[in-house]
Coordinates of C-alpha atoms in Angstrom, one line a residue:
X24 CA 40.2 79.1 18.4
X25 CA 37.9 76.4 16.9
X26 CA 38.7 77.6 13.4
X27 CA 42.4 77.1 14.1
X28 CA 42.0 73.5 15.3
X29 CA 40.0 72.7 12.2
X30 CA 42.8 74.0 9.9
X31 CA 45.3 72.1 12.0
X32 CA 43.4 68.8 11.5
X33 CA 43.2 69.5 7.7
X34 CA 46.9 70.1 7.5
X35 CA 47.7 66.9 9.4
X36 CA 45.3 64.9 7.1
X37 CA 46.9 66.3 4.0
X38 CA 50.4 65.4 5.3
X39 CA 49.2 61.9 6.2
X40 CA 47.7 61.5 2.6
X41 CA 51.0 62.6 1.0
X42 CA 52.9 60.2 3.1
X43 CA 50.6 57.3 2.1
X44 CA 51.0 58.2 -1.7
X45 CA 54.7 58.5 -1.3
X46 CA 54.8 55.1 0.5
X47 CA 52.6 53.6 -2.2
X48 CA 54.9 54.9 -5.0
X49 CA 57.9 53.6 -3.1
X50 CA 56.3 50.2 -3.0
X51 CA 55.4 50.4 -6.7
X52 CA 58.9 51.4 -7.6
X53 CA 60.3 48.5 -5.5
X54 CA 57.9 46.0 -7.2
X55 CA 58.8 47.4 -10.6
X56 CA 62.5 47.1 -9.8
X57 CA 61.9 43.6 -8.5
X58 CA 60.2 42.7 -11.8
X59 CA 63.0 44.2 -13.8
X60 CA 65.6 42.5 -11.7
X61 CA 63.8 39.1 -12.1
X62 CA 63.4 39.7 -15.9
X63 CA 67.1 40.7 -16.2
X64 CA 68.0 37.6 -14.3
X65 CA 65.9 35.4 -16.6
X66 CA 67.4 37.1 -19.7
X67 CA 70.9 36.9 -18.4
X68 CA 70.8 33.4 -17.0
X69 CA 68.1 31.4 -18.6
X70 CA 67.6 33.2 -21.9
X71 CA 71.2 34.2 -22.5
X72 CA 71.9 31.9 -25.4
X73 CA 68.6 32.8 -27.2
X74 CA 69.3 36.6 -27.0
X75 CA 72.8 36.1 -28.1
X76 CA 71.6 34.2 -31.1
X77 CA 69.0 36.9 -31.9
X78 CA 71.7 39.6 -31.6
X79 CA 74.0 37.6 -33.9
X80 CA 71.1 37.1 -36.3
X81 CA 70.8 40.9 -36.6
X82 CA 74.4 41.2 -37.6
X83 CA 74.7 38.0 -39.7
X84 CA 74.4 37.9 -43.5
X85 CA 73.2 34.5 -44.9
X86 CA 73.3 34.4 -48.7
X87 CA 73.0 31.5 -51.1
X88 CA 75.7 31.3 -53.7
X89 CA 73.7 30.1 -56.7
X90 CA 75.5 27.3 -58.7
X91 CA 75.8 27.9 -62.4
X92 CA 73.7 25.4 -64.3
X93 CA 75.6 23.3 -66.7
X94 CA 75.2 23.9 -70.4
X95 CA 74.2 21.4 -73.2
X96 CA 76.2 20.7 -76.3
X97 CA 75.7 18.9 -79.6
X98 CA 78.4 17.6 -81.9
X99 CA 79.2 19.5 -85.1
X100 CA 81.9 18.2 -87.5
X101 CA 83.6 16.6 -84.5
X102 CA 83.5 19.6 -82.3
X103 CA 81.0 20.3 -79.4
X104 CA 78.8 23.3 -80.0
X105 CA 76.6 24.8 -77.3
X106 CA 72.8 24.5 -77.9
X107 CA 71.7 25.5 -74.4
X108 CA 73.3 28.4 -72.6
X109 CA 72.9 30.5 -69.5
X110 CA 72.5 34.3 -69.2
X111 CA 72.5 36.4 -66.1
X112 CA 69.0 37.2 -64.7
X113 CA 67.6 38.3 -61.4
X114 CA 64.9 37.5 -58.9
X115 CA 63.3 40.5 -57.3
X116 CA 62.6 40.1 -53.6
X117 CA 60.8 42.6 -51.4
X118 CA 60.0 43.2 -47.7
X119 CA 56.3 44.1 -47.9
X120 CA 56.4 45.8 -44.5
X121 CA 58.8 48.4 -45.9
X122 CA 58.6 48.4 -49.6
X123 CA 56.3 51.0 -51.0
X124 CA 53.6 49.2 -53.0
X125 CA 52.7 51.9 -55.5
X126 CA 56.3 52.6 -56.5
X127 CA 57.1 48.9 -56.8
X128 CA 54.0 48.2 -58.9
X129 CA 54.8 51.0 -61.3
X130 CA 58.5 49.9 -61.7
X131 CA 57.6 46.3 -62.3
X132 CA 54.9 47.2 -64.9
X133 CA 57.3 49.5 -66.6
X134 CA 60.4 47.4 -66.8
X135 CA 59.6 43.8 -66.0
X136 CA 55.9 43.2 -66.7
X137 CA 56.5 39.8 -68.4
X138 CA 58.5 38.5 -65.4
X139 CA 56.1 39.2 -62.6
X140 CA 55.4 36.0 -60.7
X141 CA 53.3 37.1 -57.7
X142 CA 50.0 39.0 -56.9
X143 CA 51.0 42.2 -55.1
X144 CA 47.6 42.7 -53.6
X145 CA 47.8 39.2 -51.9
X146 CA 51.3 39.8 -50.7
X147 CA 50.5 43.1 -49.1
X148 CA 47.4 41.7 -47.6
X149 CA 49.3 39.0 -45.8
X150 CA 49.9 40.1 -42.2
X151 CA 53.4 39.9 -40.9
X152 CA 55.0 39.0 -44.3
X153 CA 58.6 40.2 -44.5
X154 CA 59.9 38.3 -47.6
X155 CA 58.3 37.8 -51.0
X156 CA 59.7 37.0 -54.5
X157 CA 57.8 39.2 -56.9
X158 CA 59.6 38.6 -60.2
X159 CA 61.9 36.0 -61.7
X160 CA 64.3 35.8 -64.7
X161 CA 64.4 39.6 -64.9
X162 CA 67.1 40.6 -67.5
X163 CA 70.1 42.6 -66.2
X164 CA 69.0 45.8 -68.0
X165 CA 65.5 45.7 -66.5
X166 CA 66.9 44.9 -63.0
X167 CA 69.2 47.9 -63.2
X168 CA 66.4 50.2 -64.1
X169 CA 64.3 49.0 -61.3
X170 CA 67.3 49.5 -58.9
X171 CA 67.7 53.1 -60.1
X172 CA 64.2 53.9 -58.8
X173 CA 65.7 53.4 -55.2
X174 CA 62.6 51.8 -53.8
X175 CA 63.0 50.8 -50.1
X176 CA 63.7 47.1 -49.3
X177 CA 63.9 45.8 -52.9
X178 CA 66.6 43.2 -53.3
X179 CA 68.0 41.5 -56.4
X180 CA 69.2 37.9 -56.3
X181 CA 71.4 36.9 -59.2
X182 CA 70.7 33.6 -61.0
X183 CA 71.0 32.0 -64.4
X184 CA 68.3 32.0 -67.2
X185 CA 68.3 29.4 -69.9
X186 CA 68.9 30.5 -73.5
X187 CA 68.2 28.3 -76.5
X188 CA 70.2 29.8 -79.4
X189 CA 68.9 27.2 -81.9
X190 CA 65.3 28.0 -81.2
X191 CA 63.0 25.0 -81.6
X192 CA 65.7 22.6 -82.8
X193 CA 65.4 19.3 -81.0
X194 CA 63.1 20.7 -78.4
X195 CA 61.6 17.3 -77.6
X196 CA 65.1 16.0 -76.8
X197 CA 66.3 19.1 -74.9
X198 CA 63.4 19.9 -72.7
X199 CA 63.3 23.2 -70.8
X200 CA 63.9 24.8 -67.4
X201 CA 60.9 26.1 -65.5
X202 CA 60.6 29.4 -63.4
X203 CA 61.8 27.5 -60.3
X204 CA 65.0 26.5 -62.1
X205 CA 64.0 22.9 -62.4
X206 CA 64.7 21.0 -65.6
X207 CA 61.5 19.5 -67.2
X208 CA 61.3 16.8 -69.9
X209 CA 64.1 15.8 -72.2
X210 CA 67.8 16.3 -71.3
X211 CA 67.0 19.2 -69.0
X212 CA 64.8 17.0 -66.9
X213 CA 66.7 13.7 -67.1
X214 CA 70.0 15.4 -66.3
X215 CA 68.7 17.9 -63.8
X216 CA 70.9 16.9 -60.9
X217 CA 74.0 16.8 -63.0
X218 CA 73.2 20.2 -64.6
X219 CA 72.1 21.9 -61.4
X220 CA 75.2 21.4 -59.4
X221 CA 75.1 22.4 -55.7
X222 CA 74.5 25.9 -54.3
X223 CA 77.0 27.4 -51.9
X224 CA 76.5 29.5 -48.8
X225 CA 78.0 32.7 -47.6
X226 CA 77.8 33.5 -43.8
X227 CA 79.4 36.7 -42.7
X228 CA 79.2 39.5 -40.1
X229 CA 77.1 42.3 -41.6
X230 CA 76.4 46.0 -40.7
X231 CA 73.0 47.4 -40.1
X232 CA 72.4 47.6 -43.9
X233 CA 73.2 43.9 -44.3
X234 CA 76.5 44.6 -46.0
X235 CA 79.1 42.0 -45.4
X236 CA 82.1 43.1 -43.3
X237 CA 85.6 41.7 -43.7
X238 CA 85.9 40.9 -40.0
X239 CA 84.2 38.2 -38.0
X240 CA 85.7 35.0 -36.6
X241 CA 82.6 33.0 -37.7
X242 CA 82.6 34.1 -41.3
X243 CA 82.2 31.0 -43.6
X244 CA 82.0 30.6 -47.3
X245 CA 80.9 27.3 -48.9
X246 CA 81.7 27.6 -52.7
X247 CA 79.0 26.6 -55.2
X248 CA 79.7 23.5 -57.3
X249 CA 78.6 24.4 -60.8
X250 CA 76.7 21.9 -62.9
X251 CA 78.3 19.7 -65.5
X252 CA 78.4 20.7 -69.1
X253 CA 77.0 17.7 -71.0
X254 CA 77.9 16.9 -74.6
X255 CA 75.2 15.0 -76.5
X256 CA 76.0 12.6 -79.3
X257 CA 73.4 14.3 -81.4
X258 CA 74.9 15.8 -84.7
X259 CA 73.6 19.4 -84.8
X260 CA 73.8 19.7 -88.6
X261 CA 72.2 16.3 -89.2
X262 CA 69.4 17.1 -86.7
X263 CA 68.6 20.3 -88.6
X264 CA 68.5 18.6 -91.9
X265 CA 66.3 15.7 -90.7
X266 CA 63.9 18.1 -89.1
X267 CA 63.6 20.1 -92.3
X268 CA 63.0 17.1 -94.5
X269 CA 60.5 15.7 -92.0
X270 CA 58.6 19.0 -92.0
X271 CA 58.4 18.9 -95.8
X272 CA 57.1 15.3 -95.6
X273 CA 54.3 16.4 -93.2
X274 CA 53.4 19.2 -95.6
X275 CA 53.0 16.6 -98.5
X276 CA 50.8 14.3 -96.5
X277 CA 47.9 14.2 -94.2
X278 CA 50.2 13.6 -91.2
X279 CA 50.5 16.2 -88.5
X280 CA 53.3 14.6 -86.6
X281 CA 56.6 12.9 -87.4
X282 CA 59.5 11.4 -85.4
X283 CA 62.9 10.2 -86.7
X284 CA 65.6 8.4 -85.0
X285 CA 69.1 7.9 -86.5
X286 CA 71.7 5.8 -84.7
X287 CA 74.9 3.9 -85.3
X288 CA 74.0 0.1 -85.1
X289 CA 77.6 -0.8 -84.3
X290 CA 78.1 1.5 -81.3
X291 CA 74.6 2.3 -80.2
X292 CA 75.4 6.1 -80.5
X293 CA 72.3 8.2 -81.3
X294 CA 72.8 10.9 -83.9
X295 CA 69.3 12.3 -84.3
X296 CA 66.1 12.4 -82.2
X297 CA 63.7 14.5 -84.2
X298 CA 60.1 15.2 -83.2
X299 CA 57.7 17.4 -85.1
X300 CA 56.0 19.8 -84.6
X301 CA 58.5 21.4 -82.2
X302 CA 58.1 24.1 -79.6
X303 CA 60.3 26.9 -78.3
X304 CA 61.9 25.9 -75.0
X305 CA 62.5 29.5 -74.1
X306 CA 58.7 30.1 -74.4
X307 CA 57.5 26.8 -73.1
X308 CA 54.5 28.2 -71.2
X309 CA 52.7 29.1 -74.4
X310 CA 52.4 25.4 -75.4
X311 CA 48.7 24.5 -75.4
X312 CA 49.1 20.7 -75.2
X313 CA 51.6 19.0 -72.9
X314 CA 52.1 16.3 -75.6
X315 CA 54.2 18.9 -77.4
X316 CA 56.8 18.4 -74.7
X317 CA 57.2 14.6 -75.5
X318 CA 60.2 13.0 -77.1
X319 CA 58.2 10.4 -79.1
X320 CA 61.2 8.3 -79.8
X321 CA 61.4 7.3 -76.2
X322 CA 58.4 8.7 -74.3
X323 CA 55.5 6.9 -75.9
X324 CA 55.3 3.1 -76.5
X325 CA 53.3 2.3 -79.6
X326 CA 52.6 -0.5 -82.1
X327 CA 55.2 -0.4 -85.0
X328 CA 53.2 -3.1 -86.7
X329 CA 55.0 -5.2 -89.4
X330 CA 58.4 -3.9 -88.4
X331 CA 58.2 -6.6 -85.7
X332 CA 58.3 -9.3 -88.5
X333 CA 62.1 -8.7 -88.5
X334 CA 62.2 -10.0 -84.9
X335 CA 60.1 -13.2 -85.3
X336 CA 61.9 -14.0 -88.5
X337 CA 65.3 -13.5 -86.8
X338 CA 64.2 -15.7 -83.9
X339 CA 63.1 -18.6 -86.2
X340 CA 66.2 -18.4 -88.3
X341 CA 68.4 -18.2 -85.2
X342 CA 66.7 -21.3 -83.7
X343 CA 67.5 -23.2 -86.9
X344 CA 63.8 -24.0 -87.8
X345 CA 63.6 -21.9 -91.0
X346 CA 65.7 -19.9 -93.5
X347 CA 64.9 -17.4 -96.3
X348 CA 64.0 -20.3 -98.7
X349 CA 61.7 -22.2 -96.3
X350 CA 58.2 -22.5 -97.9
X351 CA 54.6 -22.4 -96.6
X352 CA 51.2 -22.3 -98.1
X353 CA 49.6 -18.9 -98.2
X354 CA 45.8 -18.8 -98.4
X355 CA 45.6 -15.1 -97.4
X356 CA 44.5 -15.7 -93.8
X357 CA 45.1 -17.8 -90.7
X358 CA 42.4 -18.8 -88.3
X359 CA 43.5 -18.6 -84.7
X360 CA 41.2 -18.8 -81.7
X361 CA 38.2 -18.9 -84.1
X362 CA 39.3 -15.6 -85.5
X363 CA 40.5 -15.0 -89.1
X364 CA 43.7 -12.9 -89.4
X365 CA 44.0 -11.6 -92.9
X366 CA 47.0 -10.4 -94.9
X367 CA 46.7 -6.8 -96.0
X368 CA 48.0 -7.9 -99.5
X369 CA 45.6 -10.4 -101.0
X370 CA 46.5 -10.4 -104.7
X371 CA 45.7 -13.7 -106.4
X372 CA 49.3 -14.3 -107.6
X373 CA 50.3 -14.7 -103.9
X374 CA 47.9 -17.5 -103.2
X375 CA 49.8 -20.8 -102.8
X376 CA 53.3 -21.8 -101.9
X377 CA 55.7 -19.0 -101.0
X378 CA 59.2 -18.6 -99.5
X379 CA 59.8 -16.8 -96.3
X380 CA 61.8 -14.3 -98.3
X381 CA 58.6 -13.5 -100.3
X382 CA 56.5 -13.4 -97.1
X383 CA 58.8 -10.7 -95.7
X384 CA 58.8 -8.8 -99.0
X385 CA 55.0 -8.7 -99.3
X386 CA 54.7 -8.3 -95.4
X387 CA 52.3 -11.2 -95.1
X388 CA 50.9 -11.8 -91.7
X389 CA 50.4 -15.5 -92.6
X390 CA 54.2 -15.7 -93.0
X391 CA 55.1 -14.2 -89.6
X392 CA 52.5 -16.5 -88.0
X393 CA 54.1 -19.5 -89.7
X394 CA 57.4 -18.5 -88.2
X395 CA 55.8 -18.5 -84.8
X396 CA 54.4 -22.0 -85.4
X397 CA 57.9 -23.2 -86.4
X398 CA 59.3 -21.8 -83.2
X399 CA 56.8 -24.0 -81.4
X400 CA 57.9 -27.1 -83.2
X401 CA 54.5 -27.6 -85.0
X402 CA 54.0 -26.1 -88.5
X403 CA 50.3 -26.5 -88.2
X404 CA 49.5 -24.6 -85.0
X405 CA 50.7 -22.2 -82.4
X406 CA 51.9 -23.9 -79.2
X407 CA 52.9 -22.9 -75.7
X408 CA 56.6 -23.5 -76.6
X409 CA 56.3 -21.1 -79.6
X410 CA 54.7 -18.4 -77.4
X411 CA 57.4 -18.8 -74.8
X412 CA 60.2 -18.8 -77.3
X413 CA 58.9 -15.6 -79.0
X414 CA 58.5 -14.0 -75.6
X415 CA 62.1 -14.9 -74.7
X416 CA 63.4 -13.3 -77.9
X417 CA 61.1 -10.2 -77.8
X418 CA 61.5 -9.4 -74.1
X419 CA 64.8 -11.0 -72.9
X420 CA 67.0 -10.9 -76.0
X421 CA 65.7 -7.9 -78.0
X422 CA 64.6 -6.2 -74.7
X423 CA 61.4 -4.9 -76.2
X424 CA 58.9 -3.5 -73.7
X425 CA 61.6 -2.6 -71.2
X426 CA 64.0 0.4 -70.7
X427 CA 67.0 0.3 -73.0
X428 CA 69.3 2.0 -70.5
X429 CA 69.8 5.1 -72.6
X430 CA 70.9 8.0 -70.4
X431 CA 67.5 9.8 -70.7
X432 CA 64.4 9.0 -68.7
X433 CA 62.4 6.7 -71.0
X434 CA 59.1 4.8 -71.0
X435 CA 59.1 1.0 -70.9
X436 CA 56.0 -0.4 -72.6
X437 CA 55.0 -4.1 -72.4
X438 CA 55.0 -7.5 -74.0
X439 CA 52.1 -9.8 -73.0
X440 CA 52.8 -12.9 -70.9
X441 CA 52.8 -16.0 -73.1
X442 CA 50.8 -18.0 -70.6
X443 CA 48.2 -15.6 -69.1
X444 CA 45.0 -14.0 -70.3
X445 CA 42.3 -15.0 -72.8
X446 CA 43.1 -15.8 -76.5
X447 CA 46.9 -16.3 -75.9
X448 CA 47.4 -17.8 -79.4
X449 CA 45.7 -15.0 -81.2
X450 CA 47.5 -12.4 -79.0
X451 CA 50.9 -13.9 -80.0
X452 CA 49.8 -14.2 -83.7
X453 CA 49.3 -10.5 -83.6
X454 CA 52.6 -10.0 -81.8
X455 CA 54.4 -11.4 -84.9
X456 CA 53.2 -8.4 -86.9
X457 CA 53.6 -5.8 -84.2
X458 CA 50.3 -5.4 -82.5
X459 CA 49.0 -6.2 -79.0
X460 CA 52.2 -4.8 -77.6
X461 CA 53.7 -1.5 -76.6
X462 CA 57.4 -0.6 -77.5
X463 CA 59.2 2.6 -78.2
X464 CA 61.0 3.7 -81.3
X465 CA 64.3 3.5 -79.5
X466 CA 63.6 0.0 -78.3
X467 CA 62.7 -1.0 -81.9
X468 CA 65.7 0.6 -83.5
X469 CA 68.1 -0.9 -80.9
X470 CA 66.6 -4.4 -81.5
X471 CA 66.8 -3.8 -85.2
X472 CA 70.4 -2.8 -84.9
X473 CA 71.1 -6.2 -83.4
X474 CA 69.4 -7.9 -86.3
X475 CA 71.7 -6.3 -88.9
X476 CA 75.0 -5.6 -87.1
X477 CA 76.1 -9.2 -86.7
X478 CA 73.7 -10.1 -83.8
X479 CA 74.9 -7.9 -80.9
X480 CA 72.5 -6.0 -78.7
X481 CA 74.1 -2.8 -77.4
X482 CA 72.8 -0.2 -74.9
X483 CA 72.0 3.0 -76.9
X484 CA 73.6 6.2 -75.9
X485 CA 72.7 9.9 -76.4
X486 CA 75.7 11.3 -74.3
X487 CA 79.1 11.8 -75.8
X488 CA 80.6 13.0 -72.5
X489 CA 81.3 16.0 -70.3
X490 CA 83.0 19.1 -71.5
X491 CA 86.0 20.0 -69.2
X492 CA 88.4 22.8 -70.2
X493 CA 87.3 22.5 -73.8
X494 CA 87.9 18.7 -73.9
X495 CA 85.1 16.0 -74.1
X496 CA 85.8 13.5 -71.3
X497 CA 83.8 10.4 -70.3
X498 CA 80.8 11.1 -68.0
X499 CA 79.9 8.3 -65.5
X500 CA 76.2 7.5 -65.5
X501 CA 76.4 4.5 -63.3
X502 CA 75.9 6.3 -60.0
X503 CA 72.5 6.0 -58.1
X504 CA 71.7 9.6 -59.0
X505 CA 71.7 8.9 -62.7
X506 CA 69.5 6.9 -65.0
X507 CA 71.9 4.6 -66.7
X508 CA 73.1 1.4 -65.0
X509 CA 76.0 0.9 -67.4
X510 CA 76.7 -0.2 -71.0
X511 CA 75.6 -3.7 -72.0
X512 CA 76.8 -5.7 -75.1
X513 CA 75.2 -9.1 -75.6
X514 CA 75.5 -11.4 -78.5
X515 CA 71.9 -12.5 -79.1
X516 CA 71.9 -13.7 -82.8
X517 CA 74.5 -15.7 -84.8
X518 CA 76.5 -14.0 -87.5
X519 CA 74.7 -16.2 -90.0
X520 CA 71.2 -15.2 -88.8
X521 CA 72.2 -11.5 -89.1
X522 CA 73.7 -12.0 -92.6
X523 CA 70.6 -13.7 -93.8
X524 CA 68.3 -11.0 -92.4
X525 CA 70.4 -8.3 -94.1
X526 CA 70.1 -10.0 -97.4
X527 CA 66.3 -10.4 -97.0
X528 CA 65.9 -6.7 -96.0
X529 CA 68.0 -5.5 -99.0
X530 CA 65.8 -7.7 -101.2
X531 CA 62.8 -6.3 -99.4
X532 CA 63.8 -2.7 -100.1
X533 CA 64.0 -2.4 -103.9
X534 CA 63.2 1.4 -103.7
X535 CA 63.3 3.4 -106.9
X536 CA 65.3 6.4 -105.5
X537 CA 68.1 4.4 -103.7
X538 CA 71.5 5.2 -105.0
X539 CA 73.9 2.8 -106.8
X540 CA 76.9 1.7 -104.8
X541 CA 75.0 1.3 -101.5
X542 CA 73.1 -1.4 -99.7
X543 CA 69.9 -0.1 -98.3
X544 CA 67.5 -2.4 -96.6
X545 CA 64.4 -2.0 -94.5
X546 CA 60.9 -2.9 -93.4
X547 CA 57.6 -1.0 -93.2
X548 CA 54.8 -1.1 -90.7
X549 CA 51.2 0.2 -90.8
X550 CA 49.4 0.0 -87.5
X551 CA 45.7 0.2 -86.7
X552 CA 44.6 2.5 -83.9
X553 CA 42.9 1.2 -80.8
X554 CA 39.5 2.9 -80.1
X555 CA 37.4 2.0 -77.1
X556 CA 39.4 -1.1 -76.3
X557 CA 39.3 -2.5 -79.9
X558 CA 41.1 -2.0 -83.1
X559 CA 39.4 0.4 -85.5
X560 CA 38.5 -1.8 -88.5
X561 CA 37.4 1.2 -90.5
X562 CA 41.1 2.1 -91.0
X563 CA 40.1 5.8 -90.7
X564 CA 43.4 6.4 -88.7
X565 CA 46.6 4.5 -89.3
X566 CA 50.2 5.1 -88.0
X567 CA 53.0 4.5 -90.6
X568 CA 56.5 3.5 -89.7
X569 CA 59.6 2.4 -91.5
X570 CA 63.0 1.2 -90.3
X571 CA 66.1 0.5 -92.4
X572 CA 69.8 0.7 -92.7
X573 CA 72.4 2.4 -95.0
X574 CA 75.8 0.8 -95.9
X575 CA 78.5 1.0 -98.5
X576 CA 77.6 -1.9 -100.8
X577 CA 79.1 -5.1 -99.6
X578 CA 80.0 -3.7 -96.1
X579 CA 78.3 -3.8 -92.7
X580 CA 75.5 -1.3 -92.1
X581 CA 76.7 2.1 -90.9
X582 CA 73.5 3.8 -89.9
X583 CA 69.9 2.8 -88.9
X584 CA 67.1 5.2 -89.6
X585 CA 63.6 4.8 -88.2
X586 CA 60.7 7.1 -89.2
X587 CA 57.2 7.4 -87.8
X588 CA 54.3 9.5 -89.2
X589 CA 50.8 9.9 -87.8
X590 CA 47.9 12.4 -87.3
X591 CA 44.8 12.2 -85.2
X592 CA 42.0 11.0 -87.4
X593 CA 44.3 10.6 -90.4
X594 CA 45.2 7.4 -92.3
X595 CA 49.0 7.5 -92.6
X596 CA 50.3 4.4 -94.3
X597 CA 53.8 3.0 -94.3
X598 CA 54.4 4.3 -97.8
X599 CA 54.6 7.9 -96.4
X600 CA 57.1 6.7 -93.7
X601 CA 59.0 4.8 -96.4
X602 CA 59.2 7.9 -98.6
X603 CA 60.5 9.9 -95.7
X604 CA 63.1 7.2 -95.0
X605 CA 64.2 7.4 -98.7
X606 CA 64.7 11.1 -98.6
X607 CA 66.6 10.8 -95.3
X608 CA 68.8 8.0 -96.3
X609 CA 70.1 9.9 -99.4
X610 CA 70.5 13.1 -97.3
X611 CA 72.5 11.1 -94.7
X612 CA 74.8 9.6 -97.3
X613 CA 75.7 13.1 -98.5
X614 CA 75.9 14.7 -95.0
X615 CA 78.0 12.0 -93.4
X616 CA 80.0 11.3 -96.6
X617 CA 79.2 7.6 -96.8
X618 CA 81.3 6.4 -99.6
X619 CA 79.8 4.2 -102.4
X620 CA 81.4 0.9 -103.3
X621 CA 84.4 1.3 -105.7

């Protein structure tokens, strides 16, 4: 009987324990359901918009429609010819969480080794990364081969790659496009906004494989705006010929560099911007010195030396204080601020009374300093009035030391203030023969054009227009997005001043290889180099320049040519630059069919 009671109590205890467990589970279920209900309420009421957006994101395709970059053209016998083109290329994009690294690495090494732009080890070591660009500018054929490997989560984005069919031709002018699609240096950099256009956008409903569906009320497509096709005023054939002749000149001399600028002085149109040595814009990354990217005709202010005598002589003639036959006494030097400034040419036959025409012919510093004295109203000394008038002509009229307004990004330079600093008189004496200032070749050539074209300063231009449906139409550069504030024409010298300067420059030329039937005039310049804040009086390094014009005899000048030759540690005189000018002027007469006088 006792055993039976004991078993009965055990049975009751077991049933009680089961009831408690069931009750606990019921409570747990109720709590869980309550939590779920609360969470569903939060999701449905408070987080409704967020979850809808996430759902839409899973089924929405967002894709950039890449704008086609505009192309660059030069002129060739009156017709625009493409010198910078586009070809289809691809970016390769992966999802590191899905893409198989070994397969991807093998495919890239096999088909696109030279186009890899990322470190795969670093990409795969980055936790949570779902998007990475691993290669750029991959040619179509290579992209197709990688696609045929069927590697998971490898995507191809179509874009444009720059092609330079003329190789190194005018590379300093053209510039290049980097791996990020941004124009750098030259026209590519200056016109980057115009050339780039504006990317478009495709937003569409997509399936699970991110393939766009034709249905979807929120589908949108913003078309891309392709970049403008810009036609440069550069003559392709002339540019080739000029670069060839300049390269030959370098090989004949100690020079390592040469720059040549050819322009029409009556319109400001630029026909040639040559810089040697060149580089290949399609292989820009292999350039070892960033200076190779420079367009030295506009990017680097320098001292063109005695070429500036054209400007001080023009100023004095224009002010009515001298003419070609005005005389002065040449004693081979002038003493200014207790410092003797010597002529480079000191032959005994030049000692004594000379005309200003002779002073320009022999490029005498004493002659240009005398012109400065005359500007100041005192033939015996440099005055404040003389300094201020020369500054007015150099900076305000000839616009030296400031941007010309050409469509390209350009350097400015400087002209010293006439009333500030130590040794103002000696500074301005040096300014008369082109030292103690910084001006570009384009500033110099534009000012020289005003000297010989009848006295009008014109904004230079390197752009012919925009190519639209095969026709060259005007391209507006006056908007805030562009570099040019508009074309300027200003009469700064009288017709008589310009005519007298032309005669003096023709007299000054007298070059043995100039052809009959043409007027060729010009002026040379040999500049010392500044080392450690002072001019190198050892003359171990010199920069040679020459500027001149070509015209049918008896007619107005048709072309201006400026040459510059230099080399680090080399003494390059103006004779080398003058010889290069002579070769180029004869070549230009033939190429552009400049007719001789009847």
